[in-house]
């Protein structure tokens, strides 16, 4: 259930908002599966993979895209589209903070 998945994901990443959104997204997909609206589901194991990818790349959409790549194109597109409807920040560009080095030189 949702509470159990939150407990599983919490030690993996610090972004609590992302955890809530992932669990909500998965819950909607499972309800759609039970109503025969989709043919696939997102398992708890796949959520763990998404959390680990997010920890590596720091980009929500990239983590999700990488971890739903195994599905057929239509399913993958519908899952990604559904996530963008749940997460208002999903299509915003990631902000990169550039800090100047002490020497003032910019490496190539």
PDB file of C-alpha atoms in Angstrom:
ATOM      1  CA  UNK A   1       0.000   0.000   0.000  1.00  0.00           C
ATOM      2  CA  UNK A   2       0.934   3.674  -0.173  1.00  0.00           C
ATOM      3  CA  UNK A   3       2.273   3.919   3.392  1.00  0.00           C
ATOM      4  CA  UNK A   4       4.525   0.896   2.931  1.00  0.00           C
ATOM      5  CA  UNK A   5       5.936   2.215  -0.330  1.00  0.00           C
ATOM      6  CA  UNK A   6       6.685   5.574   1.296  1.00  0.00           C
ATOM      7  CA  UNK A   7       8.568   3.775   4.073  1.00  0.00           C
ATOM      8  CA  UNK A   8      10.563   1.825   1.476  1.00  0.00           C
ATOM      9  CA  UNK A   9      11.470   4.913  -0.581  1.00  0.00           C
ATOM     10  CA  UNK A  10      12.219   7.329   2.282  1.00  0.00           C
ATOM     11  CA  UNK A  11      15.710   5.973   3.099  1.00  0.00           C
ATOM     12  CA  UNK A  12      16.674   6.034  -0.587  1.00  0.00           C
ATOM     13  CA  UNK A  13      16.125   9.725  -1.428  1.00  0.00           C
ATOM     14  CA  UNK A  14      15.695  12.894   0.580  1.00  0.00           C
ATOM     15  CA  UNK A  15      13.118  14.549  -1.699  1.00  0.00           C
ATOM     16  CA  UNK A  16       9.890  13.843   0.230  1.00  0.00           C
ATOM     17  CA  UNK A  17       7.776  15.656  -2.356  1.00  0.00           C
ATOM     18  CA  UNK A  18       9.095  13.361  -5.101  1.00  0.00           C
ATOM     19  CA  UNK A  19       8.362  10.304  -2.957  1.00  0.00           C
ATOM     20  CA  UNK A  20       4.765  11.458  -2.433  1.00  0.00           C
ATOM     21  CA  UNK A  21       4.343  12.126  -6.156  1.00  0.00           C
ATOM     22  CA  UNK A  22       5.803   8.758  -7.142  1.00  0.00           C
ATOM     23  CA  UNK A  23       3.530   6.875  -4.773  1.00  0.00           C
ATOM     24  CA  UNK A  24       0.506   8.853  -5.932  1.00  0.00           C
ATOM     25  CA  UNK A  25       1.457   8.207  -9.586  1.00  0.00           C
ATOM     26  CA  UNK A  26       1.838   4.493  -8.973  1.00  0.00           C
ATOM     27  CA  UNK A  27      -1.456   4.342  -7.114  1.00  0.00           C
ATOM     28  CA  UNK A  28      -3.279   5.949 -10.055  1.00  0.00           C
ATOM     29  CA  UNK A  29      -1.623   3.501 -12.468  1.00  0.00           C
ATOM     30  CA  UNK A  30      -2.665   0.539 -10.328  1.00  0.00           C
ATOM     31  CA  UNK A  31      -6.246   1.776 -10.133  1.00  0.00           C
ATOM     32  CA  UNK A  32      -6.234   2.196 -13.914  1.00  0.00           C
ATOM     33  CA  UNK A  33      -4.885  -1.347 -14.266  1.00  0.00           C
ATOM     34  CA  UNK A  34      -7.689  -2.707 -12.074  1.00  0.00           C
ATOM     35  CA  UNK A  35     -10.207  -0.925 -14.294  1.00  0.00           C
ATOM     36  CA  UNK A  36      -8.541  -2.404 -17.419  1.00  0.00           C
ATOM     37  CA  UNK A  37      -7.484   1.053 -18.642  1.00  0.00           C
ATOM     38  CA  UNK A  38      -3.785   0.060 -18.887  1.00  0.00           C
ATOM     39  CA  UNK A  39      -2.061  -3.280 -19.400  1.00  0.00           C
ATOM     40  CA  UNK A  40       0.966  -2.733 -17.160  1.00  0.00           C
ATOM     41  CA  UNK A  41       1.672  -1.548 -13.624  1.00  0.00           C
ATOM     42  CA  UNK A  42       4.571   0.094 -11.832  1.00  0.00           C
ATOM     43  CA  UNK A  43       5.833  -2.293  -9.182  1.00  0.00           C
ATOM     44  CA  UNK A  44       7.429  -1.338  -5.883  1.00  0.00           C
ATOM     45  CA  UNK A  45      10.712  -2.676  -7.244  1.00  0.00           C
ATOM     46  CA  UNK A  46      10.455  -0.281 -10.207  1.00  0.00           C
ATOM     47  CA  UNK A  47       9.785   2.598  -7.772  1.00  0.00           C
ATOM     48  CA  UNK A  48      13.008   1.678  -5.973  1.00  0.00           C
ATOM     49  CA  UNK A  49      14.835   1.750  -9.322  1.00  0.00           C
ATOM     50  CA  UNK A  50      13.355   5.194 -10.064  1.00  0.00           C
ATOM     51  CA  UNK A  51      14.476   6.458  -6.644  1.00  0.00           C
ATOM     52  CA  UNK A  52      18.009   5.145  -7.220  1.00  0.00           C
ATOM     53  CA  UNK A  53      18.162   6.702 -10.695  1.00  0.00           C
ATOM     54  CA  UNK A  54      16.951  10.005  -9.231  1.00  0.00           C
ATOM     55  CA  UNK A  55      19.684   9.858  -6.613  1.00  0.00           C
ATOM     56  CA  UNK A  56      22.261   9.390  -9.384  1.00  0.00           C
ATOM     57  CA  UNK A  57      20.997  11.924 -11.943  1.00  0.00           C
ATOM     58  CA  UNK A  58      19.063  14.398  -9.782  1.00  0.00           C
ATOM     59  CA  UNK A  59      16.381  14.723 -12.481  1.00  0.00           C
ATOM     60  CA  UNK A  60      12.879  13.406 -11.825  1.00  0.00           C
ATOM     61  CA  UNK A  61      11.810  12.943 -15.432  1.00  0.00           C
ATOM     62  CA  UNK A  62      15.094  11.360 -16.504  1.00  0.00           C
ATOM     63  CA  UNK A  63      14.844   8.845 -13.667  1.00  0.00           C
ATOM     64  CA  UNK A  64      11.289   7.930 -14.625  1.00  0.00           C
ATOM     65  CA  UNK A  65      12.058   7.804 -18.355  1.00  0.00           C
ATOM     66  CA  UNK A  66      14.999   5.473 -17.782  1.00  0.00           C
ATOM     67  CA  UNK A  67      13.000   3.146 -15.581  1.00  0.00           C
ATOM     68  CA  UNK A  68       9.916   2.874 -17.795  1.00  0.00           C
ATOM     69  CA  UNK A  69      11.985   2.271 -20.927  1.00  0.00           C
ATOM     70  CA  UNK A  70      11.189  -1.456 -20.834  1.00  0.00           C
ATOM     71  CA  UNK A  71       7.515  -0.853 -21.634  1.00  0.00           C
ATOM     72  CA  UNK A  72       6.165  -0.539 -25.151  1.00  0.00           C
ATOM     73  CA  UNK A  73       6.061   2.967 -26.632  1.00  0.00           C
ATOM     74  CA  UNK A  74       2.354   3.553 -25.996  1.00  0.00           C
ATOM     75  CA  UNK A  75       2.505   2.452 -22.355  1.00  0.00           C
ATOM     76  CA  UNK A  76       5.694   4.417 -21.737  1.00  0.00           C
ATOM     77  CA  UNK A  77       4.156   7.558 -23.225  1.00  0.00           C
ATOM     78  CA  UNK A  78       0.967   7.208 -21.201  1.00  0.00           C
ATOM     79  CA  UNK A  79       2.909   6.640 -17.941  1.00  0.00           C
ATOM     80  CA  UNK A  80       5.122   9.684 -18.579  1.00  0.00           C
ATOM     81  CA  UNK A  81       2.130  11.809 -19.538  1.00  0.00           C
ATOM     82  CA  UNK A  82       0.301  10.778 -16.375  1.00  0.00           C
ATOM     83  CA  UNK A  83       3.319  11.689 -14.245  1.00  0.00           C
ATOM     84  CA  UNK A  84       3.517  15.154 -15.820  1.00  0.00           C
ATOM     85  CA  UNK A  85      -0.124  15.702 -14.861  1.00  0.00           C
ATOM     86  CA  UNK A  86       0.598  14.761 -11.238  1.00  0.00           C
ATOM     87  CA  UNK A  87       3.867  16.715 -10.917  1.00  0.00           C
ATOM     88  CA  UNK A  88       3.520  20.356 -11.931  1.00  0.00           C
ATOM     89  CA  UNK A  89       7.316  20.772 -11.889  1.00  0.00           C
ATOM     90  CA  UNK A  90       7.966  17.816 -14.187  1.00  0.00           C
ATOM     91  CA  UNK A  91       8.536  19.790 -17.375  1.00  0.00           C
ATOM     92  CA  UNK A  92      10.431  22.653 -15.785  1.00  0.00           C
ATOM     93  CA  UNK A  93      14.134  22.687 -16.634  1.00  0.00           C
ATOM     94  CA  UNK A  94      16.415  21.608 -13.839  1.00  0.00           C
ATOM     95  CA  UNK A  95      18.341  24.500 -12.330  1.00  0.00           C
ATOM     96  CA  UNK A  96      22.085  24.105 -12.225  1.00  0.00           C
ATOM     97  CA  UNK A  97      24.010  26.081  -9.644  1.00  0.00           C
ATOM     98  CA  UNK A  98      27.461  27.083 -10.846  1.00  0.00           C
ATOM     99  CA  UNK A  99      29.877  28.101  -8.152  1.00  0.00           C
ATOM    100  CA  UNK A 100      33.078  29.915  -9.126  1.00  0.00           C
ATOM    101  CA  UNK A 101      36.308  28.207  -8.259  1.00  0.00           C
ATOM    102  CA  UNK A 102      38.725  29.866  -5.883  1.00  0.00           C
ATOM    103  CA  UNK A 103      41.296  30.537  -8.615  1.00  0.00           C
ATOM    104  CA  UNK A 104      38.694  32.220 -10.808  1.00  0.00           C
ATOM    105  CA  UNK A 105      39.478  29.916 -13.744  1.00  0.00           C
ATOM    106  CA  UNK A 106      36.734  28.048 -15.553  1.00  0.00           C
ATOM    107  CA  UNK A 107      37.720  24.494 -16.513  1.00  0.00           C
ATOM    108  CA  UNK A 108      37.004  23.189 -20.002  1.00  0.00           C
TER     109      UNK A 108
END
